[in-house]
Amino acid sequence: MADLSVEIAGIRFPNPIMPAAGPPVRDGRAILRCAAGGAGGLVSKTISRYAAEPPTPNIAEIGHGLVNTELWSELPPERWIDHEYAIAREAGLPLIVSLGYSADDIAWLAPQIRPFADAVELSTHYIGEDAAPMVAAIGAAKAALDVPVFVKLSPLGREMVLAAEQAEAAGADGIVAINSFGPVLAIDPETRLPHLGGSDGYGWLSGPAIKTLALRCVRDIARAVRIPVIGVGGVSHGIDAVEMLMAGASAVQVCTAAMLHGTGVFGKIANELDAWLDAHGYATAAEIQGVALGGMPAAWSAGIPVVSEEPCNGCDLCAMSCPYEAIAIVERLAVIDLAACVRCGLCVTRCRRGAIDWVPQAPVA
Ligand SMILES: Cc1cc2nc3c(=O)[nH]c(=O)nc-3n(C[C@H](O)[C@H](O)[C@H](O)COP(=O)(O)O)c2cc1C
């Protein structure tokens, strides 16, 4: 078994998989279920100065993810402070308390949640693109707290790297990226209405649909700042966590997969991560952290697709998908015409049998 433990801003997590702020951590008991499901750390649903009153309906499953317009916790902050955080702490795992939104809100909330928090996570979802409110919120949290302050960034029109740099400069101890993406629109053609309520029916996209966006943001941010990055967005399987860690994340949060597959998903992802590390000869999760931060090697860019005879069964998927008509099936074997091939690489990922490899070549001088 690999050592999955990670340390972030001085906090030790037994494994790097934790819930993201959302319905799976909507109260203390729900948080305990995430712990029982194998999470290595805990995050509580964002609270603000008042209980949220989201429109209904506010969550819908669409292809490859969810759309939601759920806002923050529907429980008032007093309820969390009087009951829910104490229940969550029974798990004995590090607890990151999610807070929103303005500096005034944070200044009011932070001293009250302090007894329960190993760290806080400031949601920037509803404070706009301008850095000033985020910087002020960080200042308010730092003034009131002696625990790490993480800042969660939303991929709006926002320049994520700039926002992360501004958060770091303002004293943030870590970045959480990304929140759900949007606004987006999902329509039910039968009812002719948006799936979500509210004045315009718009919502926020999460789940596998945003994984590649999250990976890009995590890597860009990890390249730009020195503070740790917690990756979130579309993680459902151990291999997704592997990719997040490689992109520079120190740990991974999960929301949509826990909603679609239950809270056992945290342990499942951790076990799959463990198995992948074992199979690839790594002793610790920390060893793969940031290994994909570098650029593309020149020999890789100069590579070509090469078919292996044994796994290829001539199924025609690669030939049918080749936009350049560079592949033919000859006696149940894919044959690539390198004169017609433009090295787009699609066939490598299109093959279901792993029969086409991208083989690096000496770069042309
Ligand atoms: C229904 C729902 C409610 C959410 N509520 C919050 C929230 O209160 N605070 C927050 O920071 N993010 C919230 N999120 C965003 C998630 O924490 C997470 O950043 C996003 O969904 C991407 O991760 P995922 O693809 O694993 O779901 C919510 C997401 C969903 C789907």
mmCIF file of C-alpha atoms and ligand atoms in Angstrom:
data_model
loop_
_atom_site.group_PDB
_atom_site.id
_atom_site.type_symbol
_atom_site.label_atom_id
_atom_site.label_comp_id
_atom_site.label_asym_id
_atom_site.label_seq_id
_atom_site.Cartn_x
_atom_site.Cartn_y
_atom_site.Cartn_z
ATOM 1 C CA MET A 1 0.000 0.000 0.000
ATOM 2 C CA ALA A 2 1.213 3.492 -0.826
ATOM 3 C CA ASP A 3 1.352 6.251 1.793
ATOM 4 C CA LEU A 4 -1.543 8.512 0.790
ATOM 5 C CA SER A 5 -1.064 11.065 3.559
ATOM 6 C CA VAL A 6 -0.401 14.679 2.588
ATOM 7 C CA GLU A 7 0.434 17.841 4.495
ATOM 8 C CA ILE A 8 -1.135 21.137 3.490
ATOM 9 C CA ALA A 9 -0.312 24.381 5.298
ATOM 10 C CA GLY A 10 0.880 22.360 8.282
ATOM 11 C CA ILE A 11 -2.243 20.152 8.450
ATOM 12 C CA ARG A 12 -1.783 16.386 8.021
ATOM 13 C CA PHE A 13 -4.505 14.577 6.054
ATOM 14 C CA PRO A 14 -4.489 10.736 6.142
ATOM 15 C CA ASN A 15 -5.442 10.715 2.465
ATOM 16 C CA PRO A 16 -5.837 13.538 -0.068
ATOM 17 C CA ILE A 17 -9.528 12.961 -0.930
ATOM 18 C CA MET A 18 -12.102 15.167 0.789
ATOM 19 C CA PRO A 19 -15.611 16.453 0.137
ATOM 20 C CA ALA A 20 -16.073 19.857 -1.500
ATOM 21 C CA ALA A 21 -18.536 22.347 -0.053
ATOM 22 C CA GLY A 22 -22.001 21.265 -1.201
ATOM 23 C CA PRO A 23 -24.966 19.055 -0.307
ATOM 24 C CA PRO A 24 -22.832 16.055 0.830
ATOM 25 C CA VAL A 25 -21.616 18.257 3.720
ATOM 26 C CA ARG A 26 -24.847 20.131 4.350
ATOM 27 C CA ASP A 27 -24.796 19.523 8.148
ATOM 28 C CA GLY A 28 -22.835 17.745 10.869
ATOM 29 C CA ARG A 29 -24.362 14.301 10.313
ATOM 30 C CA ALA A 30 -23.783 14.505 6.559
ATOM 31 C CA ILE A 31 -20.138 15.402 7.229
ATOM 32 C CA LEU A 32 -19.796 12.331 9.468
ATOM 33 C CA ARG A 33 -21.117 10.203 6.590
ATOM 34 C CA CYS A 34 -18.337 11.577 4.359
ATOM 35 C CA ALA A 35 -15.795 10.612 7.031
ATOM 36 C CA ALA A 36 -17.298 7.129 7.276
ATOM 37 C CA GLY A 37 -17.124 6.935 3.480
ATOM 38 C CA GLY A 38 -13.345 7.221 3.580
ATOM 39 C CA ALA A 39 -12.608 10.952 3.242
ATOM 40 C CA GLY A 40 -9.152 12.020 4.429
ATOM 41 C CA GLY A 41 -10.320 15.503 5.429
ATOM 42 C CA LEU A 42 -13.594 17.372 5.746
ATOM 43 C CA VAL A 43 -15.055 20.589 4.378
ATOM 44 C CA SER A 44 -18.340 22.077 5.577
ATOM 45 C CA LYS A 45 -21.009 23.663 3.375
ATOM 46 C CA THR A 46 -20.431 27.397 2.884
ATOM 47 C CA ILE A 47 -22.166 29.497 5.491
ATOM 48 C CA SER A 48 -22.791 33.196 5.296
ATOM 49 C CA ARG A 49 -24.307 35.685 7.664
ATOM 50 C CA TYR A 50 -27.825 34.589 6.758
ATOM 51 C CA ALA A 51 -29.353 31.288 5.685
ATOM 52 C CA ALA A 52 -29.659 30.974 1.902
ATOM 53 C CA GLU A 53 -33.067 30.835 0.263
ATOM 54 C CA PRO A 54 -32.353 29.178 -3.080
ATOM 55 C CA PRO A 55 -34.935 29.009 -5.855
ATOM 56 C CA THR A 56 -36.505 25.624 -6.598
ATOM 57 C CA PRO A 57 -35.848 23.354 -8.341
ATOM 58 C CA ASN A 58 -32.134 23.941 -7.868
ATOM 59 C CA ILE A 59 -30.208 20.786 -8.884
ATOM 60 C CA ALA A 60 -30.488 18.763 -12.117
ATOM 61 C CA GLU A 61 -28.453 15.963 -13.624
ATOM 62 C CA ILE A 62 -27.428 16.605 -17.217
ATOM 63 C CA GLY A 63 -25.004 14.727 -19.468
ATOM 64 C CA HIS A 64 -21.610 14.464 -17.736
ATOM 65 C CA GLY A 65 -22.520 16.377 -14.613
ATOM 66 C CA LEU A 66 -24.941 18.544 -12.681
ATOM 67 C CA VAL A 67 -26.277 22.046 -12.966
ATOM 68 C CA ASN A 68 -27.271 23.788 -9.758
ATOM 69 C CA THR A 69 -28.385 27.084 -8.410
ATOM 70 C CA GLU A 70 -28.156 26.082 -4.773
ATOM 71 C CA LEU A 71 -26.380 29.105 -3.220
ATOM 72 C CA TRP A 72 -24.874 28.539 0.266
ATOM 73 C CA SER A 73 -26.132 26.795 3.426
ATOM 74 C CA GLU A 74 -29.838 26.895 4.079
ATOM 75 C CA LEU A 75 -29.062 26.564 7.777
ATOM 76 C CA PRO A 76 -28.469 29.811 9.658
ATOM 77 C CA PRO A 77 -24.905 30.319 10.911
ATOM 78 C CA GLU A 78 -26.066 30.096 14.544
ATOM 79 C CA ARG A 79 -27.184 26.511 13.912
ATOM 80 C CA TRP A 80 -23.739 25.569 12.598
ATOM 81 C CA ILE A 81 -21.969 27.301 15.477
ATOM 82 C CA ASP A 82 -24.269 25.848 18.164
ATOM 83 C CA HIS A 83 -24.614 22.290 16.795
ATOM 84 C CA GLU A 84 -23.322 21.227 13.407
ATOM 85 C CA TYR A 85 -19.570 21.940 13.657
ATOM 86 C CA ALA A 86 -19.326 20.101 16.978
ATOM 87 C CA ILE A 87 -20.952 17.047 15.364
ATOM 88 C CA ALA A 88 -18.598 17.281 12.372
ATOM 89 C CA ARG A 89 -15.589 17.345 14.695
ATOM 90 C CA GLU A 90 -16.579 13.947 16.128
ATOM 91 C CA ALA A 91 -15.027 12.460 12.977
ATOM 92 C CA GLY A 92 -11.550 13.304 14.248
ATOM 93 C CA LEU A 93 -10.443 14.470 10.777
ATOM 94 C CA PRO A 94 -9.158 17.939 9.844
ATOM 95 C CA LEU A 95 -12.132 20.241 9.236
ATOM 96 C CA ILE A 96 -12.001 23.088 6.719
ATOM 97 C CA VAL A 97 -14.851 25.496 7.393
ATOM 98 C CA SER A 98 -16.205 27.192 4.272
ATOM 99 C CA LEU A 99 -17.239 30.822 4.701
ATOM 100 C CA GLY A 100 -18.723 33.481 2.422
ATOM 101 C CA TYR A 101 -18.575 36.196 1.238
ATOM 102 C CA SER A 102 -17.764 39.852 2.013
ATOM 103 C CA ALA A 103 -15.127 41.096 4.457
ATOM 104 C CA ASP A 104 -17.936 42.150 6.804
ATOM 105 C CA ASP A 105 -19.467 38.668 6.666
ATOM 106 C CA ILE A 106 -16.090 37.048 7.336
ATOM 107 C CA ALA A 107 -15.227 39.447 10.176
ATOM 108 C CA TRP A 108 -18.524 38.513 11.836
ATOM 109 C CA LEU A 109 -18.319 34.754 11.210
ATOM 110 C CA ALA A 110 -14.631 33.993 11.701
ATOM 111 C CA PRO A 111 -14.289 34.463 15.480
ATOM 112 C CA GLN A 112 -17.400 32.344 16.021
ATOM 113 C CA ILE A 113 -16.265 29.370 13.944
ATOM 114 C CA ARG A 114 -12.683 29.515 15.228
ATOM 115 C CA PRO A 115 -13.102 26.777 17.914
ATOM 116 C CA PHE A 116 -14.114 24.261 15.254
ATOM 117 C CA ALA A 117 -11.860 25.034 12.287
ATOM 118 C CA ASP A 118 -8.484 23.535 11.401
ATOM 119 C CA ALA A 119 -8.574 25.859 8.380
ATOM 120 C CA VAL A 120 -11.101 28.032 6.575
ATOM 121 C CA GLU A 121 -11.982 28.212 2.914
ATOM 122 C CA LEU A 122 -13.316 31.540 1.640
ATOM 123 C CA SER A 123 -15.779 31.250 -1.224
ATOM 124 C CA THR A 124 -15.431 34.059 -3.758
ATOM 125 C CA HIS A 125 -18.415 32.875 -5.793
ATOM 126 C CA TYR A 126 -20.705 35.831 -5.227
ATOM 127 C CA ILE A 127 -18.280 38.731 -4.818
ATOM 128 C CA GLY A 128 -17.530 39.396 -8.476
ATOM 129 C CA GLU A 129 -14.436 39.620 -10.611
ATOM 130 C CA ASP A 130 -12.778 42.540 -8.886
ATOM 131 C CA ALA A 131 -9.929 41.475 -6.578
ATOM 132 C CA ALA A 132 -10.691 44.080 -3.902
ATOM 133 C CA PRO A 133 -13.554 42.237 -2.114
ATOM 134 C CA MET A 134 -11.537 38.994 -2.142
ATOM 135 C CA VAL A 135 -8.461 40.714 -0.751
ATOM 136 C CA ALA A 136 -10.594 42.399 1.937
ATOM 137 C CA ALA A 137 -12.200 39.053 2.867
ATOM 138 C CA ILE A 138 -8.760 37.443 3.203
ATOM 139 C CA GLY A 139 -7.653 40.354 5.394
ATOM 140 C CA ALA A 140 -10.703 39.932 7.625
ATOM 141 C CA ALA A 141 -10.072 36.185 7.985
ATOM 142 C CA LYS A 142 -6.366 36.620 8.704
ATOM 143 C CA ALA A 143 -7.115 39.287 11.322
ATOM 144 C CA ALA A 144 -9.588 37.064 13.168
ATOM 145 C CA LEU A 145 -7.977 33.634 12.837
ATOM 146 C CA ASP A 146 -4.729 31.818 13.541
ATOM 147 C CA VAL A 147 -5.537 28.860 11.264
ATOM 148 C CA PRO A 148 -4.713 28.595 7.528
ATOM 149 C CA VAL A 149 -6.948 30.619 5.223
ATOM 150 C CA PHE A 150 -7.635 29.019 1.842
ATOM 151 C CA VAL A 151 -9.360 30.894 -0.980
ATOM 152 C CA LYS A 152 -11.718 29.097 -3.347
ATOM 153 C CA LEU A 153 -11.765 30.514 -6.868
ATOM 154 C CA SER A 154 -14.669 30.366 -9.297
ATOM 155 C CA PRO A 155 -13.996 30.050 -13.045
ATOM 156 C CA LEU A 156 -16.236 32.857 -14.163
ATOM 157 C CA GLY A 157 -14.775 35.295 -16.661
ATOM 158 C CA ARG A 158 -12.068 35.587 -14.016
ATOM 159 C CA GLU A 159 -8.394 35.441 -14.833
ATOM 160 C CA MET A 160 -7.683 32.584 -12.440
ATOM 161 C CA VAL A 161 -3.913 32.945 -12.269
ATOM 162 C CA LEU A 162 -4.141 36.657 -11.500
ATOM 163 C CA ALA A 163 -6.767 36.019 -8.824
ATOM 164 C CA ALA A 164 -4.571 33.315 -7.252
ATOM 165 C CA GLU A 165 -1.559 35.630 -7.265
ATOM 166 C CA GLN A 166 -3.632 38.393 -5.673
ATOM 167 C CA ALA A 167 -4.891 35.961 -3.022
ATOM 168 C CA GLU A 168 -1.351 34.820 -2.272
ATOM 169 C CA ALA A 169 -0.148 38.426 -2.018
ATOM 170 C CA ALA A 170 -3.032 39.156 0.383
ATOM 171 C CA GLY A 171 -1.823 36.398 2.703
ATOM 172 C CA ALA A 172 -3.853 33.352 1.643
ATOM 173 C CA ASP A 173 -2.306 30.054 2.747
ATOM 174 C CA GLY A 174 -3.724 27.982 -0.115
ATOM 175 C CA ILE A 175 -5.975 28.054 -3.177
ATOM 176 C CA VAL A 176 -8.963 25.798 -3.809
ATOM 177 C CA ALA A 177 -9.792 25.560 -7.520
ATOM 178 C CA ILE A 178 -12.325 25.375 -8.987
ATOM 179 C CA ASN A 179 -15.896 26.154 -8.022
ATOM 180 C CA SER A 180 -18.661 25.178 -10.448
ATOM 181 C CA PHE A 181 -18.591 26.864 -13.876
ATOM 182 C CA GLY A 182 -21.127 29.221 -15.335
ATOM 183 C CA PRO A 183 -23.636 30.622 -15.569
ATOM 184 C CA VAL A 184 -24.963 27.859 -17.830
ATOM 185 C CA LEU A 185 -28.417 26.948 -19.124
ATOM 186 C CA ALA A 186 -30.004 23.476 -19.303
ATOM 187 C CA ILE A 187 -33.435 23.181 -20.927
ATOM 188 C CA ASP A 188 -35.934 20.334 -20.664
ATOM 189 C CA PRO A 189 -37.429 20.123 -24.174
ATOM 190 C CA GLU A 190 -40.559 18.345 -22.897
ATOM 191 C CA THR A 191 -41.550 21.121 -20.486
ATOM 192 C CA ARG A 192 -39.904 23.836 -22.629
ATOM 193 C CA LEU A 193 -38.558 25.209 -19.357
ATOM 194 C CA PRO A 194 -35.088 25.460 -17.852
ATOM 195 C CA HIS A 195 -34.288 22.589 -15.484
ATOM 196 C CA LEU A 196 -33.526 25.095 -12.751
ATOM 197 C CA GLY A 197 -35.738 27.657 -11.075
ATOM 198 C CA GLY A 198 -34.918 31.302 -10.471
ATOM 199 C CA SER A 199 -35.620 34.290 -12.657
ATOM 200 C CA ASP A 200 -33.562 33.134 -15.649
ATOM 201 C CA GLY A 201 -33.122 29.403 -14.953
ATOM 202 C CA TYR A 202 -29.360 29.722 -15.105
ATOM 203 C CA GLY A 203 -27.072 27.640 -12.925
ATOM 204 C CA TRP A 204 -23.575 26.314 -12.364
ATOM 205 C CA LEU A 205 -21.989 23.305 -14.020
ATOM 206 C CA SER A 206 -20.068 20.630 -12.077
ATOM 207 C CA GLY A 207 -18.889 17.047 -12.458
ATOM 208 C CA PRO A 208 -16.944 15.334 -15.264
ATOM 209 C CA ALA A 209 -17.972 18.095 -17.726
ATOM 210 C CA ILE A 210 -15.602 20.537 -15.959
ATOM 211 C CA LYS A 211 -12.684 18.212 -15.171
ATOM 212 C CA THR A 212 -10.413 19.393 -17.963
ATOM 213 C CA LEU A 213 -11.173 23.036 -17.132
ATOM 214 C CA ALA A 214 -10.321 22.331 -13.481
ATOM 215 C CA LEU A 215 -7.072 20.603 -14.434
ATOM 216 C CA ARG A 216 -6.034 23.540 -16.574
ATOM 217 C CA CYS A 217 -6.807 26.027 -13.800
ATOM 218 C CA VAL A 218 -5.031 23.932 -11.142
ATOM 219 C CA ARG A 219 -1.894 23.612 -13.241
ATOM 220 C CA ASP A 220 -1.827 27.290 -14.239
ATOM 221 C CA ILE A 221 -2.264 28.316 -10.599
ATOM 222 C CA ALA A 222 0.271 25.784 -9.271
ATOM 223 C CA ARG A 223 2.813 27.153 -11.757
ATOM 224 C CA ALA A 224 2.180 30.722 -10.608
ATOM 225 C CA VAL A 225 1.981 30.579 -6.804
ATOM 226 C CA ARG A 226 4.052 29.051 -3.994
ATOM 227 C CA ILE A 227 1.124 28.229 -1.700
ATOM 228 C CA PRO A 228 -0.592 24.801 -2.010
ATOM 229 C CA VAL A 229 -3.489 24.219 -4.392
ATOM 230 C CA ILE A 230 -6.423 21.910 -3.632
ATOM 231 C CA GLY A 231 -7.914 20.621 -6.893
ATOM 232 C CA VAL A 232 -11.661 20.250 -7.359
ATOM 233 C CA GLY A 233 -13.849 19.713 -10.396
ATOM 234 C CA GLY A 234 -15.030 16.494 -11.979
ATOM 235 C CA VAL A 235 -13.113 14.035 -9.833
ATOM 236 C CA SER A 236 -15.022 10.734 -9.720
ATOM 237 C CA HIS A 237 -12.333 8.045 -9.925
ATOM 238 C CA GLY A 238 -8.834 7.408 -8.620
ATOM 239 C CA ILE A 239 -7.383 8.216 -12.024
ATOM 240 C CA ASP A 240 -8.955 11.704 -11.871
ATOM 241 C CA ALA A 241 -7.203 12.256 -8.535
ATOM 242 C CA VAL A 242 -3.931 11.070 -10.096
ATOM 243 C CA GLU A 243 -4.344 13.699 -12.839
ATOM 244 C CA MET A 244 -5.171 16.448 -10.302
ATOM 245 C CA LEU A 245 -2.116 15.649 -8.189
ATOM 246 C CA MET A 246 0.077 15.529 -11.306
ATOM 247 C CA ALA A 247 -1.307 18.942 -12.344
ATOM 248 C CA GLY A 248 0.019 20.351 -9.073
ATOM 249 C CA ALA A 249 -2.770 19.804 -6.546
ATOM 250 C CA SER A 250 -1.767 18.817 -3.024
ATOM 251 C CA ALA A 251 -5.185 17.269 -2.378
ATOM 252 C CA VAL A 252 -8.511 16.806 -4.125
ATOM 253 C CA GLN A 253 -12.104 17.704 -3.291
ATOM 254 C CA VAL A 254 -15.204 15.935 -4.589
ATOM 255 C CA CYS A 255 -18.836 17.091 -4.667
ATOM 256 C CA THR A 256 -20.799 15.861 -7.701
ATOM 257 C CA ALA A 257 -19.498 12.271 -7.585
ATOM 258 C CA ALA A 258 -20.572 12.008 -3.940
ATOM 259 C CA MET A 259 -24.041 13.226 -4.929
ATOM 260 C CA LEU A 260 -24.355 10.795 -7.818
ATOM 261 C CA HIS A 261 -22.647 7.761 -6.259
ATOM 262 C CA GLY A 262 -22.896 8.232 -2.478
ATOM 263 C CA THR A 263 -20.395 9.128 0.214
ATOM 264 C CA GLY A 264 -18.503 5.826 -0.152
ATOM 265 C CA VAL A 265 -16.964 7.458 -3.227
ATOM 266 C CA PHE A 266 -14.243 9.131 -1.104
ATOM 267 C CA GLY A 267 -12.813 5.789 0.040
ATOM 268 C CA LYS A 268 -13.288 4.329 -3.428
ATOM 269 C CA ILE A 269 -11.280 7.162 -5.020
ATOM 270 C CA ALA A 270 -8.582 6.857 -2.328
ATOM 271 C CA ASN A 271 -8.352 3.079 -2.877
ATOM 272 C CA GLU A 272 -8.130 3.504 -6.641
ATOM 273 C CA LEU A 273 -5.429 6.147 -6.199
ATOM 274 C CA ASP A 274 -3.557 3.742 -3.927
ATOM 275 C CA ALA A 275 -3.842 0.908 -6.469
ATOM 276 C CA TRP A 276 -2.625 3.159 -9.294
ATOM 277 C CA LEU A 277 0.384 4.331 -7.270
ATOM 278 C CA ASP A 278 1.242 0.722 -6.356
ATOM 279 C CA ALA A 279 0.929 -0.468 -9.947
ATOM 280 C CA HIS A 280 3.201 2.334 -11.141
ATOM 281 C CA GLY A 281 5.878 1.867 -8.485
ATOM 282 C CA TYR A 282 5.206 4.935 -6.349
ATOM 283 C CA ALA A 283 5.458 4.638 -2.550
ATOM 284 C CA THR A 284 3.629 7.885 -1.742
ATOM 285 C CA ALA A 285 0.960 10.136 -3.241
ATOM 286 C CA ALA A 286 3.309 13.085 -2.720
ATOM 287 C CA GLU A 287 5.688 11.625 -5.343
ATOM 288 C CA ILE A 288 3.313 12.376 -8.223
ATOM 289 C CA GLN A 289 2.364 15.833 -7.009
ATOM 290 C CA GLY A 290 3.248 18.371 -9.706
ATOM 291 C CA VAL A 291 4.968 15.938 -12.075
ATOM 292 C CA ALA A 292 2.907 17.327 -14.985
ATOM 293 C CA LEU A 293 3.854 20.954 -14.343
ATOM 294 C CA GLY A 294 6.567 20.970 -16.985
ATOM 295 C CA GLY A 295 6.296 21.709 -20.704
ATOM 296 C CA MET A 296 5.967 19.265 -23.606
ATOM 297 C CA PRO A 297 9.312 17.572 -24.499
ATOM 298 C CA ALA A 298 10.420 18.321 -28.085
ATOM 299 C CA ALA A 299 10.711 14.596 -28.903
ATOM 300 C CA TRP A 300 7.109 14.072 -27.811
ATOM 301 C CA SER A 301 5.915 16.935 -30.022
ATOM 302 C CA ALA A 302 7.769 15.332 -32.940
ATOM 303 C CA GLY A 303 6.146 11.922 -32.300
ATOM 304 C CA ILE A 304 4.116 9.710 -34.638
ATOM 305 C CA PRO A 305 1.260 7.217 -34.081
ATOM 306 C CA VAL A 306 2.388 3.582 -34.303
ATOM 307 C CA VAL A 307 0.057 0.550 -34.421
ATOM 308 C CA SER A 308 0.879 -2.590 -32.424
ATOM 309 C CA GLU A 309 -0.274 -5.665 -34.339
ATOM 310 C CA GLU A 310 -1.241 -7.856 -31.404
ATOM 311 C CA PRO A 311 -3.925 -5.721 -29.691
ATOM 312 C CA CYS A 312 -5.286 -4.306 -32.999
ATOM 313 C CA ASN A 313 -8.349 -6.217 -34.196
ATOM 314 C CA GLY A 314 -9.075 -4.058 -37.233
ATOM 315 C CA CYS A 315 -12.284 -2.692 -35.701
ATOM 316 C CA ASP A 316 -12.141 0.392 -37.961
ATOM 317 C CA LEU A 317 -12.802 2.928 -35.176
ATOM 318 C CA CYS A 318 -9.512 4.745 -35.819
ATOM 319 C CA ALA A 319 -9.925 4.690 -39.598
ATOM 320 C CA MET A 320 -13.516 5.900 -39.432
ATOM 321 C CA SER A 321 -12.522 8.752 -37.081
ATOM 322 C CA CYS A 322 -9.361 9.849 -38.902
ATOM 323 C CA PRO A 323 -10.259 13.260 -40.392
ATOM 324 C CA TYR A 324 -7.322 12.966 -42.832
ATOM 325 C CA GLU A 325 -8.134 9.518 -44.297
ATOM 326 C CA ALA A 326 -4.663 8.433 -43.216
ATOM 327 C CA ILE A 327 -5.708 5.046 -41.791
ATOM 328 C CA ALA A 328 -6.881 1.962 -43.693
ATOM 329 C CA ILE A 329 -7.826 -1.480 -42.362
ATOM 330 C CA VAL A 330 -5.789 -4.075 -44.236
ATOM 331 C CA GLU A 331 -6.363 -7.743 -43.345
ATOM 332 C CA ARG A 332 -7.875 -6.803 -39.936
ATOM 333 C CA LEU A 333 -5.027 -4.467 -39.061
ATOM 334 C CA ALA A 334 -4.916 -0.664 -38.932
ATOM 335 C CA VAL A 335 -2.257 0.693 -41.266
ATOM 336 C CA ILE A 336 -1.276 4.362 -40.968
ATOM 337 C CA ASP A 337 -0.113 6.231 -44.059
ATOM 338 C CA LEU A 338 2.394 8.660 -42.523
ATOM 339 C CA ALA A 339 2.435 10.713 -45.738
ATOM 340 C CA ALA A 340 -1.257 11.554 -45.203
ATOM 341 C CA CYS A 341 -1.129 11.603 -41.385
ATOM 342 C CA VAL A 342 -0.863 15.116 -39.900
ATOM 343 C CA ARG A 343 0.065 13.783 -36.410
ATOM 344 C CA CYS A 344 -3.169 15.051 -34.827
ATOM 345 C CA GLY A 345 -3.009 12.137 -32.366
ATOM 346 C CA LEU A 346 -6.765 11.440 -32.282
ATOM 347 C CA CYS A 347 -6.339 7.761 -33.166
ATOM 348 C CA VAL A 348 -4.178 7.154 -30.084
ATOM 349 C CA THR A 349 -6.954 8.106 -27.688
ATOM 350 C CA ARG A 350 -9.750 6.802 -29.948
ATOM 351 C CA CYS A 351 -8.473 3.214 -29.972
ATOM 352 C CA ARG A 352 -10.305 1.177 -27.320
ATOM 353 C CA ARG A 353 -7.671 -1.573 -27.260
ATOM 354 C CA GLY A 354 -4.555 0.514 -26.598
ATOM 355 C CA ALA A 355 -3.209 -0.626 -29.965
ATOM 356 C CA ILE A 356 -1.952 2.785 -31.124
ATOM 357 C CA ASP A 357 0.900 4.472 -29.259
ATOM 358 C CA TRP A 358 2.357 7.919 -29.687
ATOM 359 C CA VAL A 359 6.043 7.231 -30.204
ATOM 360 C CA PRO A 360 8.498 10.125 -29.635
ATOM 361 C CA GLN A 361 10.888 10.940 -32.504
ATOM 362 C CA ALA A 362 14.055 12.982 -32.720
ATOM 363 C CA PRO A 363 12.931 16.568 -33.351
ATOM 364 C CA VAL A 364 13.696 17.917 -36.801
ATOM 365 C CA ALA A 365 16.474 20.495 -36.408
HETATM 366 C C1 LIG B 1 -25.391 21.363 -5.588
HETATM 367 C C2 LIG B 1 -24.055 22.022 -5.361
HETATM 368 C C3 LIG B 1 -23.897 22.924 -4.313
HETATM 369 C C4 LIG B 1 -22.665 23.548 -4.102
HETATM 370 N N1 LIG B 1 -22.516 24.405 -3.046
HETATM 371 C C5 LIG B 1 -21.298 24.997 -2.832
HETATM 372 C C6 LIG B 1 -21.087 25.826 -1.698
HETATM 373 O O1 LIG B 1 -21.953 26.019 -0.857
HETATM 374 N N2 LIG B 1 -19.867 26.414 -1.573
HETATM 375 C C7 LIG B 1 -18.838 26.209 -2.476
HETATM 376 O O2 LIG B 1 -17.761 26.771 -2.301
HETATM 377 N N3 LIG B 1 -19.029 25.403 -3.544
HETATM 378 C C8 LIG B 1 -20.214 24.780 -3.724
HETATM 379 N N4 LIG B 1 -20.377 23.933 -4.776
HETATM 380 C C9 LIG B 1 -19.240 23.709 -5.716
HETATM 381 C C10 LIG B 1 -18.459 22.472 -5.321
HETATM 382 O O3 LIG B 1 -17.874 22.597 -4.049
HETATM 383 C C11 LIG B 1 -17.343 22.181 -6.347
HETATM 384 O O4 LIG B 1 -16.423 23.269 -6.339
HETATM 385 C C12 LIG B 1 -17.858 22.018 -7.759
HETATM 386 O O5 LIG B 1 -19.096 21.340 -7.764
HETATM 387 C C13 LIG B 1 -16.866 21.234 -8.632
HETATM 388 O O6 LIG B 1 -16.580 19.972 -8.063
HETATM 389 P P1 LIG B 1 -17.314 18.611 -8.520
HETATM 390 O O7 LIG B 1 -17.191 18.531 -10.002
HETATM 391 O O8 LIG B 1 -16.610 17.524 -7.785
HETATM 392 O O9 LIG B 1 -18.735 18.743 -8.097
HETATM 393 C C14 LIG B 1 -21.588 23.276 -4.979
HETATM 394 C C15 LIG B 1 -21.749 22.353 -6.022
HETATM 395 C C16 LIG B 1 -22.970 21.720 -6.210
HETATM 396 C C17 LIG B 1 -23.099 20.721 -7.328
#
